[in-house]
Coordinates of C-alpha atoms in Angstrom, one line a residue:
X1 CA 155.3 21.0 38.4
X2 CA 156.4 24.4 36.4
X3 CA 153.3 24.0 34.6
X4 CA 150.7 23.5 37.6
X5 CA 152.5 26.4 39.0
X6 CA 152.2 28.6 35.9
X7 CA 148.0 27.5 35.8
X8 CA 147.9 28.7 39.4
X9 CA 149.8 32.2 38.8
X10 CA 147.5 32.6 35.8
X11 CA 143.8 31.4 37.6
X12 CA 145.2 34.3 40.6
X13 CA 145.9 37.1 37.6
X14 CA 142.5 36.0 36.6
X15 CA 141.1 36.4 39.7
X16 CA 142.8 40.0 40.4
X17 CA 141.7 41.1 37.1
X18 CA 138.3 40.1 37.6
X19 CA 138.1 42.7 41.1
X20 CA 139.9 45.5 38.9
X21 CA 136.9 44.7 37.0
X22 CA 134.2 44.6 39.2
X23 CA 135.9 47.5 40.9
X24 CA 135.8 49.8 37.4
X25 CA 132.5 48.7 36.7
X26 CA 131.0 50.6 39.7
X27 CA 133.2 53.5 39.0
X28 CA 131.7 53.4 35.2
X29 CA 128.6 53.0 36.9
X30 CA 128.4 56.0 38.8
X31 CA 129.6 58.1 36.1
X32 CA 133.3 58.6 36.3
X33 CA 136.2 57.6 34.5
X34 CA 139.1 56.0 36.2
X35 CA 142.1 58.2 37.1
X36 CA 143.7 56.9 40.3
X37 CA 145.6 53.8 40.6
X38 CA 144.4 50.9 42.1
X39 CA 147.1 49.6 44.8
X40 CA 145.6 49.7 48.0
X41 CA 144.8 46.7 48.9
X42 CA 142.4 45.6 52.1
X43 CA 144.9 46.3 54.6
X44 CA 146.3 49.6 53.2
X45 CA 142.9 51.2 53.2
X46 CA 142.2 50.2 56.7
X47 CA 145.5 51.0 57.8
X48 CA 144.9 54.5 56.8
X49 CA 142.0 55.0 58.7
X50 CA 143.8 53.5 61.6
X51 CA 146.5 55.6 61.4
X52 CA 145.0 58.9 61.0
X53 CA 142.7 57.7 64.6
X54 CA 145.8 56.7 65.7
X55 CA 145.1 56.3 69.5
X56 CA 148.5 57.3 70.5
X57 CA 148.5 60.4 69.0
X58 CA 144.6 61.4 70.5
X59 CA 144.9 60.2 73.8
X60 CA 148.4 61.8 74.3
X61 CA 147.2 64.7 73.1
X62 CA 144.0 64.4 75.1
X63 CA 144.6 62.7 78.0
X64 CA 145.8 65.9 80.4
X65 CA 141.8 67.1 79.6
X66 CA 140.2 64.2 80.7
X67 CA 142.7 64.5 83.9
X68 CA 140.3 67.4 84.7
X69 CA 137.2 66.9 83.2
X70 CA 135.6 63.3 85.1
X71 CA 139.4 61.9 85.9
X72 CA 140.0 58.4 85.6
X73 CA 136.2 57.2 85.6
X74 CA 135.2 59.4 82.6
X75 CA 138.6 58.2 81.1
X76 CA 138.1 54.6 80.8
X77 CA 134.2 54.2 81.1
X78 CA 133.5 57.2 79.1
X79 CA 135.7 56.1 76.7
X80 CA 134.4 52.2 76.0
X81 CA 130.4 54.3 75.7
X82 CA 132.0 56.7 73.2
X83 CA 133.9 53.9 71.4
X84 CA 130.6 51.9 71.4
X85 CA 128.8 55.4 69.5
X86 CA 131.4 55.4 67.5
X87 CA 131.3 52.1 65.9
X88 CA 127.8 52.9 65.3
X89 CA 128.4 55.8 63.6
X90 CA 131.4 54.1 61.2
X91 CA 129.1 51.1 60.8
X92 CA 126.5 53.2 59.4
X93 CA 129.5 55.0 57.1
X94 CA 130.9 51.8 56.1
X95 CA 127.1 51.1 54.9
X96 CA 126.9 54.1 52.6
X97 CA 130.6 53.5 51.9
X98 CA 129.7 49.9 50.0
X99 CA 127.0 51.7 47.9
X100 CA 128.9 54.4 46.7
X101 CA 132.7 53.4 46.8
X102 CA 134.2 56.9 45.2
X103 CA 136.8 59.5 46.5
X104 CA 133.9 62.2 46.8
X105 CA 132.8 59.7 49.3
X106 CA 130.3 61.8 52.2
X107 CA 129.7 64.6 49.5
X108 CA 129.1 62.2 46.5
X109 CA 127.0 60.0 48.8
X110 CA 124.9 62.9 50.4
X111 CA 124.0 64.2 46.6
X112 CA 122.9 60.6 45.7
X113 CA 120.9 59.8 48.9
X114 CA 119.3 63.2 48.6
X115 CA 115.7 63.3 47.4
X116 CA 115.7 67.1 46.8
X117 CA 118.1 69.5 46.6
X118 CA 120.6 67.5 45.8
X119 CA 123.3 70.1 45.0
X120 CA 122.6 71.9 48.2
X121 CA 123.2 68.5 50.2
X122 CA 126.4 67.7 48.7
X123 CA 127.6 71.4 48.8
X124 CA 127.5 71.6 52.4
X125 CA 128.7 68.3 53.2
X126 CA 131.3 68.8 51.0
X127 CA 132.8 71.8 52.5
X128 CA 132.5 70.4 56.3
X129 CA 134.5 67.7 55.1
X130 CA 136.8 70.1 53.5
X131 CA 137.0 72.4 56.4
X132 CA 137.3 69.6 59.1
X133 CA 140.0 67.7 57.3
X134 CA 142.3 70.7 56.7
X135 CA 142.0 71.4 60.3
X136 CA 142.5 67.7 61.6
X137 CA 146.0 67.9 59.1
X138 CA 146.9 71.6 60.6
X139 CA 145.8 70.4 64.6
X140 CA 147.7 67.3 64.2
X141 CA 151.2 68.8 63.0
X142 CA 150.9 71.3 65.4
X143 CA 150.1 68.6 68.2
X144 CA 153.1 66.7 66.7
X145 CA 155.4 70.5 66.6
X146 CA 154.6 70.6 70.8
X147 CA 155.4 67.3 71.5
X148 CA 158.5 67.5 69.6
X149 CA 159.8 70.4 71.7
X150 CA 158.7 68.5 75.2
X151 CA 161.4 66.2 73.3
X152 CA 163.9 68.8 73.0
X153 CA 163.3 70.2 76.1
X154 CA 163.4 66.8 78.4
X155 CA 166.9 66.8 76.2
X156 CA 168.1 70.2 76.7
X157 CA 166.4 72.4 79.8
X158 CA 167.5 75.6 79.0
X159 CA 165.6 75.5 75.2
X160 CA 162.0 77.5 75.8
X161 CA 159.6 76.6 73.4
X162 CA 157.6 79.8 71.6
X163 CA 154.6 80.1 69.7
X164 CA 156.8 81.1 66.8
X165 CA 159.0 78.2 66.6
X166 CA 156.1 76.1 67.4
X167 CA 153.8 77.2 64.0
X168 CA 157.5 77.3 61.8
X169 CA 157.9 73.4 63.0
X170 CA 154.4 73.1 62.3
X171 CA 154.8 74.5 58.4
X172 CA 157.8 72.2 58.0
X173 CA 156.2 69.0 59.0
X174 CA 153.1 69.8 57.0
X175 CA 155.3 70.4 53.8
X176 CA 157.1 67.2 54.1
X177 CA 153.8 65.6 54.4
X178 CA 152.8 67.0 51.0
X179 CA 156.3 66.1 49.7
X180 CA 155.7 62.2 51.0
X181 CA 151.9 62.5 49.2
X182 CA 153.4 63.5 45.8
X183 CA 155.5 60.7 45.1
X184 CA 153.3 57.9 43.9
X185 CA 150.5 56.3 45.7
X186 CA 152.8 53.0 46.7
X187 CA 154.6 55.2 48.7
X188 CA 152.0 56.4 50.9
X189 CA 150.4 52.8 51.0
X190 CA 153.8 51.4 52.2
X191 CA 154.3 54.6 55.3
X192 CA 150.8 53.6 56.1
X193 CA 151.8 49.9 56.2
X194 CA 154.7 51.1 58.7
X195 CA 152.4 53.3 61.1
X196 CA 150.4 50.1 61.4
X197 CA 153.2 48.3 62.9
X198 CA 154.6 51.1 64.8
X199 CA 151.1 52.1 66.9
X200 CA 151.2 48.1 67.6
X201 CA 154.7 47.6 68.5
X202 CA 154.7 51.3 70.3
X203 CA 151.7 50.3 72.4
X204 CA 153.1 46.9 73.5
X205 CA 156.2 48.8 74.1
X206 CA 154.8 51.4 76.4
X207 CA 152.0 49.7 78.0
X208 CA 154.7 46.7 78.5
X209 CA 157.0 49.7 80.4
X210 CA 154.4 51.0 82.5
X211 CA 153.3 48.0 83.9
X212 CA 156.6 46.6 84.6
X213 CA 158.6 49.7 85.6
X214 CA 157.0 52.0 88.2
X215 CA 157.8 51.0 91.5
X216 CA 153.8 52.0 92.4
X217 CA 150.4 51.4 90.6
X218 CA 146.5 52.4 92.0
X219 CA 144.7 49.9 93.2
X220 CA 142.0 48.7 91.4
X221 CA 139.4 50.9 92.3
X222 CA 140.7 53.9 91.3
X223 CA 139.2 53.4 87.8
X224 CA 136.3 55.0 89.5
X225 CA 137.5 58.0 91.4
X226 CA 136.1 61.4 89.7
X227 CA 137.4 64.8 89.3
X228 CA 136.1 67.5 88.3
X229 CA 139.0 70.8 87.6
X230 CA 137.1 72.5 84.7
X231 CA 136.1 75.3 87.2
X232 CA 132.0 74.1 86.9
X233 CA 130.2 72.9 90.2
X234 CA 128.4 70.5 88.3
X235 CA 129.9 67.5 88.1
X236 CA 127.4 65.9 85.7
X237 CA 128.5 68.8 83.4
X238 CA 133.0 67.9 84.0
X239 CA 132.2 64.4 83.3
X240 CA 130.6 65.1 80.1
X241 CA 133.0 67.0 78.8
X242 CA 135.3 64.3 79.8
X243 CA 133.4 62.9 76.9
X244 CA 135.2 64.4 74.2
X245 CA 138.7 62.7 74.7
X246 CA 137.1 60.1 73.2
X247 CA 135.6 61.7 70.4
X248 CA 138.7 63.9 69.7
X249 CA 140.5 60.4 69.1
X250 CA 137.8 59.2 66.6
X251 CA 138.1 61.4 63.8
X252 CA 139.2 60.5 59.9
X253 CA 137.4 57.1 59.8
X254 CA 136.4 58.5 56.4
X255 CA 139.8 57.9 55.0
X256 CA 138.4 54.5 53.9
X257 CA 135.6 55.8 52.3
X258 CA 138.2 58.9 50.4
X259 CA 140.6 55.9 49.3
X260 CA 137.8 53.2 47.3
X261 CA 138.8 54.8 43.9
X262 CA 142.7 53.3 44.9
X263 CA 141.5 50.3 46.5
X264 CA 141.0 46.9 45.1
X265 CA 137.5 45.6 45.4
X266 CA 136.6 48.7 47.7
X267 CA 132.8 48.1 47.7
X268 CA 133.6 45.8 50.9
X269 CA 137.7 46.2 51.6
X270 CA 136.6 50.4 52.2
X271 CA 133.6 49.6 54.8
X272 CA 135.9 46.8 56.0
X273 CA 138.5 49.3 56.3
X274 CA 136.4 51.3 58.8
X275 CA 134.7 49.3 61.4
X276 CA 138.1 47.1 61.5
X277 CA 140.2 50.6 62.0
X278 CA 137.3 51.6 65.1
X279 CA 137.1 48.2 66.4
X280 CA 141.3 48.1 67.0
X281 CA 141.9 51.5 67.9
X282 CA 139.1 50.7 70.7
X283 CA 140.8 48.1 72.2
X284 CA 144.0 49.2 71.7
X285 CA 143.0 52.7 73.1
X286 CA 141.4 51.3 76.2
X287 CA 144.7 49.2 77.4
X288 CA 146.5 52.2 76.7
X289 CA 144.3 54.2 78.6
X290 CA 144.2 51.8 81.5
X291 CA 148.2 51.5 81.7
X292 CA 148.5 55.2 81.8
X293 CA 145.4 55.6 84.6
X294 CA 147.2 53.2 86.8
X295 CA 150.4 54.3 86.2
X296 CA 149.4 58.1 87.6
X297 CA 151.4 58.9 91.0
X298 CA 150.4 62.5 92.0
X299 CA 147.2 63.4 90.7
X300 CA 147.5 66.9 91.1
X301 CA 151.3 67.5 90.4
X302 CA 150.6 64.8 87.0
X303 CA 146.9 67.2 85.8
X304 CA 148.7 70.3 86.2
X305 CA 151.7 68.9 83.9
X306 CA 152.6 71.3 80.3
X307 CA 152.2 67.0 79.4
X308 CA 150.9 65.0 81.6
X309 CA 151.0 61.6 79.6
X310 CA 155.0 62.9 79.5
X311 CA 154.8 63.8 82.8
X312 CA 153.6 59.9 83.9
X313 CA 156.4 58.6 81.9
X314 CA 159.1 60.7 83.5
X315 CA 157.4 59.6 87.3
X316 CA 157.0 56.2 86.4
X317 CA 160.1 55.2 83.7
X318 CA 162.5 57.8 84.6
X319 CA 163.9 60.9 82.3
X320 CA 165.8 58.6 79.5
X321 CA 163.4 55.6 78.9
X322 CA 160.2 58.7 78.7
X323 CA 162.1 60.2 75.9
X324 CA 162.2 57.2 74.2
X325 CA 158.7 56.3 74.9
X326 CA 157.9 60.1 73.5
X327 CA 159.8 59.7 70.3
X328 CA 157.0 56.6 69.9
X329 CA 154.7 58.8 70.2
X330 CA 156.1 61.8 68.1
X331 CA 156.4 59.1 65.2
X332 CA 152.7 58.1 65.2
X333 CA 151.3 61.6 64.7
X334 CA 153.5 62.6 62.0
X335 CA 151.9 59.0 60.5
X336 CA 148.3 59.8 61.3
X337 CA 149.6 63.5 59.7
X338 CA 150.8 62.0 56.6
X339 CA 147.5 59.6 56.2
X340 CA 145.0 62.7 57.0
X341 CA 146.2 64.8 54.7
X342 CA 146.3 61.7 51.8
X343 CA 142.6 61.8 52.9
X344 CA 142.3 65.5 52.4
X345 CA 143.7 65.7 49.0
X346 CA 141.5 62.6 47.4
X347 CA 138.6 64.5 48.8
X348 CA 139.7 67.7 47.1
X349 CA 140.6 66.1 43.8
X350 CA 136.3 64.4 44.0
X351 CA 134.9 67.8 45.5
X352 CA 136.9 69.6 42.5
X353 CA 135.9 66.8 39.5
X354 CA 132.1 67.7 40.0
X355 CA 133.8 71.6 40.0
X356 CA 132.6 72.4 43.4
X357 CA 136.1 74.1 44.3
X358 CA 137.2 77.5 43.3
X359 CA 140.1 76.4 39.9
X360 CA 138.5 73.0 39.9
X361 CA 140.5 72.3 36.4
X362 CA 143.8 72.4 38.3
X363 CA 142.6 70.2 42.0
X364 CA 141.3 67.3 39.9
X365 CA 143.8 67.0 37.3
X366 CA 146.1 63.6 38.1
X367 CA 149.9 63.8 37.3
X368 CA 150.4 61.4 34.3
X369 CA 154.0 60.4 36.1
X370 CA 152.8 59.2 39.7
X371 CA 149.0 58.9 39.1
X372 CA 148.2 61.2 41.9
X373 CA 146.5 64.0 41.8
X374 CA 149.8 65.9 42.9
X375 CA 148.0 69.7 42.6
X376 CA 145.6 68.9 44.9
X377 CA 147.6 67.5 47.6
X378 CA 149.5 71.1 47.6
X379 CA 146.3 72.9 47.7
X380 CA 145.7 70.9 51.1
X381 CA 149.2 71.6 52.0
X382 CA 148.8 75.8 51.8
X383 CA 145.3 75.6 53.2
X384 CA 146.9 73.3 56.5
X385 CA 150.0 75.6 56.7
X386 CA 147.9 79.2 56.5
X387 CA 145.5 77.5 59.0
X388 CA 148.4 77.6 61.4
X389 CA 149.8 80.8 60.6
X390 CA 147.6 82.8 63.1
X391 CA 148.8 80.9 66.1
X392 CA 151.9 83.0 65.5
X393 CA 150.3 85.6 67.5
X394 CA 147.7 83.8 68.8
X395 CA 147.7 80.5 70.4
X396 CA 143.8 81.3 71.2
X397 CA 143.5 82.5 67.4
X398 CA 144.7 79.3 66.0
X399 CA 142.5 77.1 68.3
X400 CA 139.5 79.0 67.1
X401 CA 140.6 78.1 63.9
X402 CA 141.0 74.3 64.2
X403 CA 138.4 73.7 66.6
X404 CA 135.8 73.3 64.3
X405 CA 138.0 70.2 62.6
X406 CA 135.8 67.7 64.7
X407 CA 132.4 68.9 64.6
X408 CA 132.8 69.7 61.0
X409 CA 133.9 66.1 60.6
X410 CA 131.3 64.6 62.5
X411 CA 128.3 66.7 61.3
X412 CA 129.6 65.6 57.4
X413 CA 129.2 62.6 58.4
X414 CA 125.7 62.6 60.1
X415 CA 124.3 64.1 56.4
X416 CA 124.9 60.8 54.1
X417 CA 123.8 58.5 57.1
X418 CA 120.5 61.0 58.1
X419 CA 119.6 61.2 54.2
X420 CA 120.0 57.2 54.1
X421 CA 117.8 57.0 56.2
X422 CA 115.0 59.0 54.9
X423 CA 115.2 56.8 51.3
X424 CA 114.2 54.2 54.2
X425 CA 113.2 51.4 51.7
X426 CA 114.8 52.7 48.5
X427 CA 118.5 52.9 49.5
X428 CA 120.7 50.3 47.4
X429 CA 122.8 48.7 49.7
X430 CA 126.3 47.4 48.3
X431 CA 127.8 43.9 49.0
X432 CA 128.5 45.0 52.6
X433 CA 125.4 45.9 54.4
X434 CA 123.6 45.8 57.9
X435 CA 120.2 44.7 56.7
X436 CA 117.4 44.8 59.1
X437 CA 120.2 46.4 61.8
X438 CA 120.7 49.2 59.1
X439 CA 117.8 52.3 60.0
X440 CA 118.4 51.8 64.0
X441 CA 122.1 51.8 63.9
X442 CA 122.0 54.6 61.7
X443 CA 119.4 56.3 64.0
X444 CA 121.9 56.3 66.8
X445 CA 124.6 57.3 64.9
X446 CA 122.6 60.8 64.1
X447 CA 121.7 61.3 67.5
X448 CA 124.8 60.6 69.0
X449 CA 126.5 62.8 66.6
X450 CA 124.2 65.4 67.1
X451 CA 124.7 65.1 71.6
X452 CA 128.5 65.3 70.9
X453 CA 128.5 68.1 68.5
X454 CA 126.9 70.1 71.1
X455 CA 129.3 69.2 73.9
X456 CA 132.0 70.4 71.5
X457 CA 130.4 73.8 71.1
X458 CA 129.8 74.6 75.1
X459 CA 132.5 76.1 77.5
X460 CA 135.1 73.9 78.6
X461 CA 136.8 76.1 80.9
X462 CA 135.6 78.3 83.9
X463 CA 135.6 81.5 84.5
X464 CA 135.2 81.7 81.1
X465 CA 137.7 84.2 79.2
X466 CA 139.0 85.4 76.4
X467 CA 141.8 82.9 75.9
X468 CA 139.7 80.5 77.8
X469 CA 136.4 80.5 75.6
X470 CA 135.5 77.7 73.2
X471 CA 135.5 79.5 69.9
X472 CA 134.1 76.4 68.1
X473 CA 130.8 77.6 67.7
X474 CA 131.8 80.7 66.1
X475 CA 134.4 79.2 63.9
X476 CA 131.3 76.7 62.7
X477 CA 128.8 79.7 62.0
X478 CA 131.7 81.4 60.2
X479 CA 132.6 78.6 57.8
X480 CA 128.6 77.9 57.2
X481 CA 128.0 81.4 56.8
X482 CA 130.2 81.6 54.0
X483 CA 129.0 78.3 52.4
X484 CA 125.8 79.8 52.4
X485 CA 126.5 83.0 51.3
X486 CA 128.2 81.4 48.3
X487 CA 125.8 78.9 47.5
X488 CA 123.2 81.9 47.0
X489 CA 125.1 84.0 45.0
X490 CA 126.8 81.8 42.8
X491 CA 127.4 78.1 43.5
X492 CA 123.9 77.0 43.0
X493 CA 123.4 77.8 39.4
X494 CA 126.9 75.8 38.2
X495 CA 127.1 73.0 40.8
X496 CA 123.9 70.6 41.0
X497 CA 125.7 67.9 43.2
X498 CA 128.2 64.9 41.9
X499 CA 127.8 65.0 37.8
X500 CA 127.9 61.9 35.7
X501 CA 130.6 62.0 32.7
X502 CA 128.3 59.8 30.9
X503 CA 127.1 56.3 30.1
X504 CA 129.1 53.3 31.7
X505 CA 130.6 52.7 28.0
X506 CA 130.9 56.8 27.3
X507 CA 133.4 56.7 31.0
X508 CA 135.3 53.6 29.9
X509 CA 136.4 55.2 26.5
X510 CA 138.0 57.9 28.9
X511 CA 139.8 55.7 31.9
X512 CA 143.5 56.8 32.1
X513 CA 144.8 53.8 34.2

């Protein structure tokens, strides 16, 4: 018996060692050594992507805007279409994801899909990325800093939030963050492990309360009823920006693609990873989103709420049960937090290995204790925290700042999928692919992508102001501006896209794991 037990442990070593392998191989492949431990396995690296969507933190963060713009039909309806779009788009990622299964991920992929230009490509795809991941890590702290005093506040009335105390809580999360991310990569796999569990069990939890609870629901038909309190006559025009709840939510996907050089056999556990973490956090999202639309009492009193999710809770579950319902909820976006800015720094440590970052020696170098690359993940730690800094004069200031998080996300991740699609026939597909489905998915991916990046850049609010404009356009145009500006003068003679470290054999020699 000890013996037929021993063959089986040593067949399933076998077995493991033959994905580390398989896994190394591509890496070699593509030119690089290996420096990252491999100890994700398939459910880590999807429950990172998961967490960082995280569909309690978006739609309680979110929800109060749809209120306005569309009401509940934009809400739910608008949200399965968008979730639809979505999966488009992370099934066309997931694609590009099998091919080329690295950290650099979008920028590494967008250099090799490129035809010409390469460098140029994977320069400004980089620095979206870049740009729209330090903001998703600063706007989600911050989200998590507001909710946090609602907390205190439901606890003690006479405490009065300030901007000030607001971007110091802010800092303080996002340090601990960084402190989590630089002790060893098991750690974060095993907090990632946890936020799984908690979004499950805290949606079953508060979905369970609100349809239990409240001594009134809407009937059935009010999934349909339509508002329209952004200020705009045109309805048509509300309900599309209703739109963006949805895509607000859907963010960070890539964190699948950012984690392959830590995950065992990533080439199909990363675009696995994904479309599972889209697929969930749609139909998770949408019960949640249905519980909290029927569970609305006064519309107007509920809309015009500091919180309204909060304020639903209070009306429907009374003062002590909503504050534990918001501690829930306070939980899940310092997880989707913690994951987002693990995204951020793998992304830094790729971006800076092909030297595309300013002291790229110092962002990609790996600490030889933990196996992380422990610089880099305080590099996206300063970066988050001085993105918050000018919300301490400006509330305004900072959401010019982080406003561009999403479209910068979402237009890095139109680049790899658009070029993709221009190799039409040439592209290599990896084990996971969409085959004949691959070039019209990815078609709607772009276009889509393209639609919603507008409606992020038009007003939101009318009369339009100064605290009321929508600076995202302007914070977009800045950040390209100076991408440009640098590419010009300098960038383009030293950085010509990802770089290869040599042959398969020559990268082997240099693995440090």
């Amino acid at each position: 018996m000890s013996e037929r037990t021993s063959t089986s442990r040593a067949k399933a070593r076998a077995g493991e060692d033959a994905v580390v392998l398989d896994d190394d191989a591509t890496l070699h492949a593509m030119g690089y050594p290996r420096k990252l431990t491999r100890r994700f396995q398939a459910f880590d690296n999807f429950a990172i992507s998961f967490t960082i969507i995280n569909i309690l933190s978006g739609i309680f963060s979110s929800f109060g805007f749809g209120m306005n713009a569309g009401g509940p039909r934009i809400l739910v309806f608008g949200w399965i279409g968008v979730c639809v779009m979505v999966l488009l788009i992370g099934a066309a990622m997931a694609e590009v994801a099998s091919a080329y299964p690295t950290s650099g991920a979008l920028y590494f992929s967008a250099g090799k899909l490129a035809k010409r230009h390469k460098g140029a490509w994977s320069w400004f795809t980089g620095w979206l990325n870049f740009v729209g991941q330090i903001g998703g890590t600063a706007a989600t702290g911050y989200a998590a800093a507001t909710f946090i005093q609602v907390f205190v506040q439901l606890q003690w009335p006479s405490y009065q939030p300030t901007t000030h105390q607001t971007v110091l809580i802010t800092a303080l999360i996002i340090v601990v963050q960084g402190l989590a991310n630089t002790y060893t990569v098991q750690l974060v796999a095993v907090l990632n492990r946890i936020s799984v569990w908690w979004l499950l069990i805290g949606l079953v939890v508060i979905v369970g309360a609100l349809i239990v609870m409240p001594d009134h629901h809407q009937s059935a038909s009010f999934v349909t009823h339509f508002e329209n309190n952004t200020g705009f006559t045109n309805g048509l025009y509300g309900g599309m920006l209703g739109l963006l709840v949805t895509s607000w939510t859907f963010t960070g996907f890539d964190g699948s693609f950012h984690m392959s050089e830590e995950t065992v056999h990533a080439t199909v556990s990363a675009p696995k990873g994904i479309t599972r973490a889209i697929g969930y956090s749609a139909i998770t999202g949408l019960i949640l989103m249905l519980a909290l639309v029927y569970s609305i009492g006064d519309y107007q009193k509920v809309a015009g709420a500091a919180a309204p999710p909060v304020q639903i809770l209070i009306d429907g579950l009374g003062l002590r049960t909503a504050e534990v319902m918001l501690l829930i909820v306070i939980g899940a976006m310092l997880f989707c937090g913690l994951a987002n800015l693990t995204s951020n720094t793998r992304q830094i440590f790729a971006f800076s290995r092909d030297g595309a970052m300013p002291g790229s020696r110092w962002w990609h170098s790996v600490s030889p204790r933990t196996r992380t690359p422990v610089k880099a993940v305080w590099l996206a730690v300063a970066c988050s925290v001085a993105l918050v800094v000018p919300g301490w004069w400006s509330h305004t200031a900072f959401t010019a700042i982080v406003s561009v998080n999403v479209v910068g996300l979402f237009l890095a991740y139109a680049v790899p999928i658009f070029l993709r699609l221009r190799l039409g026939g040439e592209f290599q597909p990896g084990p996971w692919h969409l085959g004949r489905w691959g070039r019209p998915v990815g078609w709607l991916a772009v276009i889509w992508i393209v639609l919603s990046s507008v409606l992020f850049m038009l007003p939101q609010v009318s009369p339009i102001t100064v605290d009321s404009f929508n600076y995202a356009p302007i914070a977009l145009a800045v950040v390209l501006v100076v991408a440009t500006v640098w590419w010009f003068a300098t960038a383009r003679r030293r950085f010509q896209g990802p770089i290869s470290y040599g042959r398969p054999d020559e990268v082997a020699a240099m693995d440090l794991v």
